Amino acid sequence: MKITKDLYQGSLALLTDFYQLTMAYAYWKSGKAEQEAVFNLFFRKNPFQSGFTIAAGLEYVIDFCRNFNFNESDLAYLADMKNTDGTVVFESNFIEYLKEMRFTCDLEAVEEGTVIFPHTPIIKVKGPLIQCQLLETALLNIINFQTLIATKAARVVLAAKGDSVLEFGLRRAQGIDGALAASRASFIGGCSATSNVMAGKLFGIPVSGTHAHSWIMSFDSELEAFYAYADAFPEKCVFLVDTYDTVNGIKNAIEVGKALREKGKEMIGVRIDSGDLAYFSNVARQMLDEAGFPDAKVVASNDLDEHIITSLKSQEASIDVWGVGTKLVTAYDQPALGAVYKLAAIRDENGNWDPKVKVSQQSIKINIPGNHDIIRFLKNGKAVADMIYLKEDTSGKNIFTIIDPIDPTKRKKVNSDSMEQLNLLKPIFNKGKKIYDSPSIDLIKENTQKNLQYFDKTHKRLINPHIYPVGLEEKLYQLRTDLVFKMKNYEHE
Amino acid sequence: MKITKDLYQGSLALLTDFYQLTMAYAYWKSGKAEQEAVFNLFFRKNPFQSGFTIAAGLEYVIDFCRNFNFNESDLAYLADMKNTDGTVVFESNFIEYLKEMRFTCDLEAVEEGTVIFPHTPIIKVKGPLIQCQLLETALLNIINFQTLIATKAARVVLAAKGDSVLEFGLRRAQGIDGALAASRASFIGGCSATSNVMAGKLFGIPVSGTHAHSWIMSFDSELEAFYAYADAFPEKCVFLVDTYDTVNGIKNAIEVGKALREKGKEMIGVRIDSGDLAYFSNVARQMLDEAGFPDAKVVASNDLDEHIITSLKSQEASIDVWGVGTKLVTAYDQPALGAVYKLAAIRDENGNWDPKVKVSQQSIKINIPGNHDIIRFLKNGKAVADMIYLKEDTSGKNIFTIIDPIDPTKRKKVNSDSMEQLNLLKPIFNKGKKIYDSPSIDLIKENTQKNLQYFDKTHKRLINPHIYPVGLEEKLYQLRTDLVFKMKNYEHE
């Protein structure tokens, strides 16, 4: 898959905040450009008050990194930038330096479809400070959005309890790629198909759809429109019944369904896109059953999300297939995931990692320092806790104390002897060379479902979920605390 | 400007819902493909409980239409689609038909930067039914999002009351183009610059930015980091002061500012990105003033929107420049505009326009039928009302009754003799040929401000605005009512 090549011409290197370029220049000027650094991409809160998050976007990131370079027109644009006094912003030697730059970092990442939690790195980039910095914005843009939507989709699919969920958000999505990336992430999260034909073509996702109100309105009557549609698509008849009057629409659908049956074809069902879905779905079910169409499906749409689906299910609505659009592809109730990308360590002159923290008045904004990793402990196939740790602190140990990064009184002891251990971060690039075998989108989708199986249903509850334990291994917690104290004193004196 | 060519390779024809293609096929099969139709794109409610909306996205639409065609790989994808019984979904003659299809419609649109209101068409497409249908989804995707963001930006800029607003949302935007299109629309809405370098390059928008926390953290001390930045960018020093301790950060900024001054350079200011912005901005102002830097700016960021800016202003925060990201580019409090695209009329066998309505149980969902236009009446340079009307109903008249489409007891009488009249819909394409002279993005931005001047400040209030009158000319209102009654009876009997 070559997403950016398929979607975008040439270079995406300028898909970044301008301050990344001014910092890059200043690193280069001050001789720090090639100093080795580690940056982590992570978020601080599950979206939607969810008990979990689904990682997505890695394939876009891989593609972005592989094709990372400044092309001639990018360089000309930068070379032409002027200060207010008319001097150039970037020296020509720096432009030359950018021209030669290729992605040469190590990159580890959580695989797409993995269940993840706050504070743990989704992506870890290790390499020249200047490159780590220049990747920041694009990586955040990609991971923030696709992870958000995959999580939303997983919640909607959980609410649908085994029914098919179709994503049809293109018309309300945030831009062209806002739609394409959302279709991809929705499929990863568990949707069965998309309405977006370009997403179908680019990513190999099934597409679905039948007809709109305009089809009905372009004929003199609804019945005539249904007959004409059945002529064109005898195999694909889902009749939209609410253009004029829903009950009458269902009657018309049944009439055409009977005519189809005489030709040896079965209508698939009816779709209701407005009005009281609980009421009309039951009316439709009853009318279809009585007319001898017990297998005809009732498809419903109209501003659905996981909460409305749950409510309709609790009202015993007779809905078999859920069409979800706006609320899914824009993540309507929380349209951004606040993932950040923070410097965690920098290699000093002696080759040692110097761990770094950003101190903040808001405890939640203090990052986790050091070149750390994550392990997930499983017992009898169920996830028990995730631990963020430094390899050098833990070798040979089997009993760990895991400390919540915000509330240090929340602790969990784990004896690894009786447990399976998963390393969540997988090597993706080694010095810029891809060493990861990208799975198909179908496998990624399966990975989501497999991952969700690791977690107790209380963590997957849509409202007020049980909080899964994630924390810092004791020594890493101590390191972080010490560093915060040091930075506070250091800067005050 | 060639947005899609710059951004995307090849064809965007598949950027559509699958049902547009199944309908297209069924129109073609039933001999209706070339029947002339009129579709209108409009929304039903201003977003954000705003009193107005700013139109944006037309340049993308123009580019989409000009480049509309199915390329070989699109056609191969469609030709390869199979039904469950293994037969092809689309006959090969239809694939051939699509191959030859080019955009040949008439298209009228409200210019970008125009203040618009619910129910009035932003875009009117007249042409072969099949083409009108195939454009729907992409047009909605483009206009919905850019109009939403331009409106949000205009509100944020109104709240800032003349201060500069910088857009820096790329990292939290919904996908790559979710960011690019948002940067463009934010500039149209009134932002001064973007952090998104690619948007700067593609659209000719000013870019801005200095440095991040990681710059500070990569050095042994904040002071060292500020000095190094000042060495690289003596002209562009906005020091981010909250990495460790904001007050100490301001002290360090002042020290480096003084050193810069000795070299004949002036620092631009400081940026605060966390903590209590009202408190720290006043601390910063006082410290800067006392140190002899009364012209240094205080830049603030951290989840700002129009309401928080208003609150900070009412608290007399000393903020000169507002950096706005997530809440702007995702339109956080309402991340989708619900614009729709509805069949309004179809040409019958005798060449007459047959007006069309979709009846709904929800009154707000009943569209406005017929090949209608919009006029804005102005008196002494101020907008008085917008009227949706049919040309044939109004020629020679000068007194009009305008009726609210939802509440027919809300009416406004207008005597056009004493008024200026603006036709809001401008011709953009004539039979597929572009006849519109696209303005520069700077002119579009000016158009927004000029348009906002037409409206009383009560319509621009951020909360509980005064509702601007928009309605149907009496005869069009009657036509719509008659049609709804007719469709209801017609379908019931």
XYZ file of C-alpha atoms in Angstrom, chain A residues 4-9 11-12 14-23 25-27 29-30 32 35 39 60 71 73-74 77-78 81-85 87 89-90 129 133 136-137 140-142 144-145 148-149 168-181 194-201 205 207-215 217-223 228-229 231-233 235-236 242-246 248 252 265 271 273-276 280 302 326 329-340 342-344 346 354 356-362 365 367 487-488 490-492, chain B residues 4-9 11-12 14-23 25-27 29-30 32 35 39 60 71 73-74 77-78 81-85 87 89-90 129 133 136-137 140-142 144-145 148-149 168-181 194-201 205 207-215 217-223 228-229 231-233 235-236 242-246 248 252 265 271 273-276 280 302 326 329-340 342-344 346 354 356-362 365 367 487-488 490-492:
288
model
C 0.554 9.022 0.212
C 1.709 8.091 -3.272
C -1.783 7.097 -4.214
C -3.351 10.087 -2.572
C -0.843 12.849 -2.758
C 1.661 13.948 -5.290
C 6.350 15.309 -0.899
C 4.510 15.700 2.377
C 6.032 20.469 4.516
C 3.012 18.990 6.270
C 4.401 20.365 9.500
C 4.197 23.318 11.835
C 6.505 26.127 10.868
C 8.154 26.022 14.293
C 9.486 22.549 13.508
C 11.444 24.130 10.662
C 12.666 27.077 12.712
C 13.740 24.658 15.462
C 17.313 25.396 11.598
C 18.300 26.443 15.101
C 19.396 22.874 15.964
C 22.963 26.300 13.632
C 23.813 25.289 17.195
C 22.715 19.808 17.778
C 22.414 14.560 18.474
C 10.581 11.063 21.344
C 0.079 6.128 6.965
C 11.445 18.133 -3.067
C 9.508 23.020 -4.941
C 9.461 22.618 -1.137
C 9.453 27.760 -1.066
C 11.642 27.663 2.056
C 11.041 32.974 2.875
C 12.084 36.426 4.048
C 12.401 38.211 7.372
C 10.759 41.624 7.736
C 14.133 43.251 6.953
C 16.977 38.888 4.636
C 14.941 33.170 6.976
C 16.999 30.069 6.176
C 17.145 15.302 16.974
C 11.482 17.076 15.400
C 6.339 15.412 14.987
C 3.418 17.230 13.438
C 0.446 13.510 15.453
C -1.973 14.476 12.697
C -2.127 10.907 11.412
C -4.512 11.404 16.567
C -7.250 11.177 13.985
C -9.785 8.537 17.535
C -11.999 7.123 14.782
C -21.383 6.449 5.529
C -19.808 9.670 6.689
C -18.083 11.035 3.583
C -20.428 13.972 3.015
C -19.988 15.336 6.538
C -16.352 14.391 7.099
C -13.677 16.994 7.715
C -12.125 17.282 4.281
C -11.248 14.743 1.652
C -8.705 12.819 3.660
C -10.776 13.382 6.799
C -13.225 11.095 5.039
C -10.772 8.596 3.551
C -8.773 8.118 6.736
C -18.075 2.028 3.813
C -20.100 4.119 1.378
C -16.879 5.846 0.266
C -15.931 4.316 -3.078
C -12.466 5.896 -3.128
C -11.732 4.410 0.305
C -12.933 1.081 -1.047
C -10.567 1.306 -3.971
C -12.619 -2.053 2.083
C -18.380 -0.650 -0.245
C -22.126 -0.529 0.093
C -25.104 1.634 -0.818
C -28.330 1.580 -2.806
C -30.293 4.768 -3.459
C -31.223 8.177 -1.994
C -34.366 10.293 -1.735
C -33.443 12.028 -4.979
C -33.890 8.723 -6.817
C -38.125 12.244 -6.274
C -36.881 12.056 -9.848
C -39.862 9.787 -10.693
C -43.545 10.653 -10.695
C -44.206 8.219 -7.859
C -42.321 6.223 -5.264
C -43.682 2.953 -6.619
C -37.129 1.068 -11.831
C -34.508 0.408 -9.189
C -35.059 -3.480 -12.776
C -31.516 -2.143 -12.561
C -30.448 -4.002 -9.390
C -29.834 -8.382 -6.519
C -29.388 -5.245 -4.429
C -39.264 7.540 4.023
C -39.263 10.030 1.149
C -42.976 10.855 1.487
C -44.620 8.595 4.064
C -42.818 5.737 5.740
C -46.789 3.791 2.548
C -44.616 -0.030 -1.881
C -35.113 -12.600 -6.762
C -34.009 1.546 4.880
C -33.537 7.462 7.429
C -35.803 9.747 9.490
C -38.568 9.848 12.046
C -38.848 7.617 15.097
C -40.981 2.649 12.356
C -29.997 9.227 10.971
C -21.466 12.078 10.899
C -16.379 9.994 11.080
C -16.109 13.313 12.919
C -16.030 11.677 16.379
C -18.776 14.164 17.089
C -18.726 14.143 20.891
C -14.948 14.547 21.014
C -13.548 15.459 17.630
C -9.871 15.403 18.597
C -7.599 13.067 20.498
C -5.036 15.113 22.366
C -2.016 12.931 21.687
C 1.330 14.667 22.101
C 7.495 14.610 23.735
C 11.255 14.473 24.044
C 11.971 11.665 26.538
C 18.765 12.755 24.625
C 19.894 11.830 29.567
C 14.026 14.611 30.056
C 10.813 15.922 31.581
C 8.593 18.856 30.844
C 7.426 20.175 34.199
C 3.915 21.579 34.335
C 1.528 22.971 36.886
C -0.905 20.362 35.578
C 1.066 17.239 31.502
C 5.719 13.428 30.539
C 14.025 20.831 37.284
C 11.872 22.846 39.667
C 17.208 24.082 39.175
C 15.102 26.672 37.455
C 14.161 28.512 40.613
C -6.696 18.767 -6.338
C -3.863 18.595 -8.853
C -1.448 19.913 -6.277
C -2.807 17.729 -3.551
C -4.097 14.641 -5.223
C -3.023 12.586 -8.138
C -9.069 11.509 -10.404
C -11.346 12.248 -7.476
C -14.661 7.969 -6.880
C -14.766 10.331 -3.895
C -18.448 9.586 -3.653
C -20.959 7.382 -1.896
C -21.495 4.082 -3.616
C -25.215 4.780 -3.896
C -24.483 7.670 -6.249
C -22.987 5.130 -8.624
C -25.814 2.634 -8.248
C -28.311 5.453 -8.841
C -26.418 3.185 -13.269
C -30.146 2.899 -12.620
C -30.778 6.343 -14.187
C -30.692 1.907 -17.384
C -34.067 3.629 -17.126
C -33.245 9.166 -17.303
C -32.873 14.403 -18.082
C -30.059 20.415 -7.281
C -12.071 23.264 -4.234
C -9.647 7.399 -15.055
C -7.997 2.589 -12.764
C -11.327 3.954 -11.455
C -12.248 -0.946 -10.143
C -15.920 -0.435 -11.014
C -17.286 -5.201 -8.867
C -19.336 -8.367 -8.514
C -22.749 -9.292 -7.150
C -22.978 -12.177 -4.699
C -23.922 -14.480 -7.596
C -22.280 -11.375 -12.094
C -22.597 -4.995 -10.842
C -22.187 -2.587 -13.754
C -29.495 14.181 -13.693
C -26.082 13.037 -8.730
C -23.341 15.376 -4.663
C -21.081 13.736 -2.130
C -21.076 18.279 0.337
C -17.778 17.066 1.761
C -15.966 20.170 0.553
C -19.708 21.382 4.665
C -16.247 21.406 6.154
C -17.977 25.236 9.047
C -14.377 26.256 9.696
C -2.160 26.122 14.666
C -4.365 23.085 14.452
C -2.492 20.738 12.118
C -1.511 18.169 14.762
C -5.084 17.676 15.972
C -6.907 18.123 12.672
C -8.966 15.338 11.123
C -6.551 13.967 8.570
C -4.132 15.590 6.189
C -6.647 17.508 4.149
C -8.730 18.089 7.281
C -5.779 20.241 8.289
C -5.021 21.838 4.925
C -8.612 22.773 4.157
C -1.219 29.374 9.960
C 1.440 27.109 11.419
C 0.860 24.650 8.557
C 3.732 25.109 6.110
C 2.116 23.028 3.375
C -1.024 25.178 3.574
C 1.220 28.216 3.346
C 2.861 26.887 0.226
C -1.200 31.933 3.410
C 2.993 30.964 8.098
C 4.182 31.548 11.629
C 5.858 29.760 14.520
C 8.958 29.851 16.685
C 9.808 26.960 19.004
C 8.313 24.238 21.214
C 9.017 22.805 24.659
C 11.271 20.192 23.094
C 13.642 22.963 22.013
C 14.306 20.454 26.908
C 17.044 19.533 24.454
C 19.372 21.980 26.260
C 20.717 21.772 29.790
C 18.849 24.917 30.785
C 16.088 27.143 29.531
C 18.379 30.160 29.444
C 20.732 29.561 21.199
C 17.385 30.415 19.619
C 21.481 33.324 17.855
C 19.624 31.502 15.088
C 16.650 33.889 14.793
C 14.545 38.692 14.184
C 11.964 36.141 15.315
C 6.275 27.695 30.444
C 8.456 24.609 30.033
C 9.510 24.525 33.688
C 8.243 27.596 35.546
C 6.466 30.438 33.806
C 11.262 32.164 35.739
C 14.997 34.329 31.225
C 17.580 43.542 17.772
C 4.357 32.754 24.530
C 0.912 27.667 26.515
C -0.401 26.375 29.862
C -1.601 27.381 33.294
C -3.862 30.320 34.091
C 0.293 34.724 33.772
C -4.012 26.269 25.045
C -7.867 22.125 18.041
C -9.754 23.313 13.030
C -12.060 20.564 14.268
C -14.939 22.978 15.034
C -14.878 21.239 18.375
C -18.300 22.196 19.693
C -20.009 21.214 16.440
C -17.685 19.257 14.195
C -20.026 18.953 11.219
C -22.274 21.284 9.280
C -25.319 19.388 8.146
C -25.574 20.791 4.640
C -27.588 18.681 2.219
C -31.543 18.139 -2.762
C -33.320 17.724 -6.060
C -35.399 20.911 -6.490
C -36.617 18.275 -13.029
C -41.361 20.214 -12.502
C -39.857 18.652 -6.362
C -40.138 18.309 -2.583
C -39.096 15.677 -0.135
C -41.839 15.472 2.456
C -40.775 14.730 6.005
C -42.331 14.441 9.415
C -39.741 16.995 10.510
C -36.361 18.638 6.486
C -36.728 21.267 1.005
C -47.384 14.522 -2.175
C -48.997 13.551 1.115
C -50.900 11.363 -3.550
C -48.921 8.790 -1.641
C -51.701 7.974 0.800
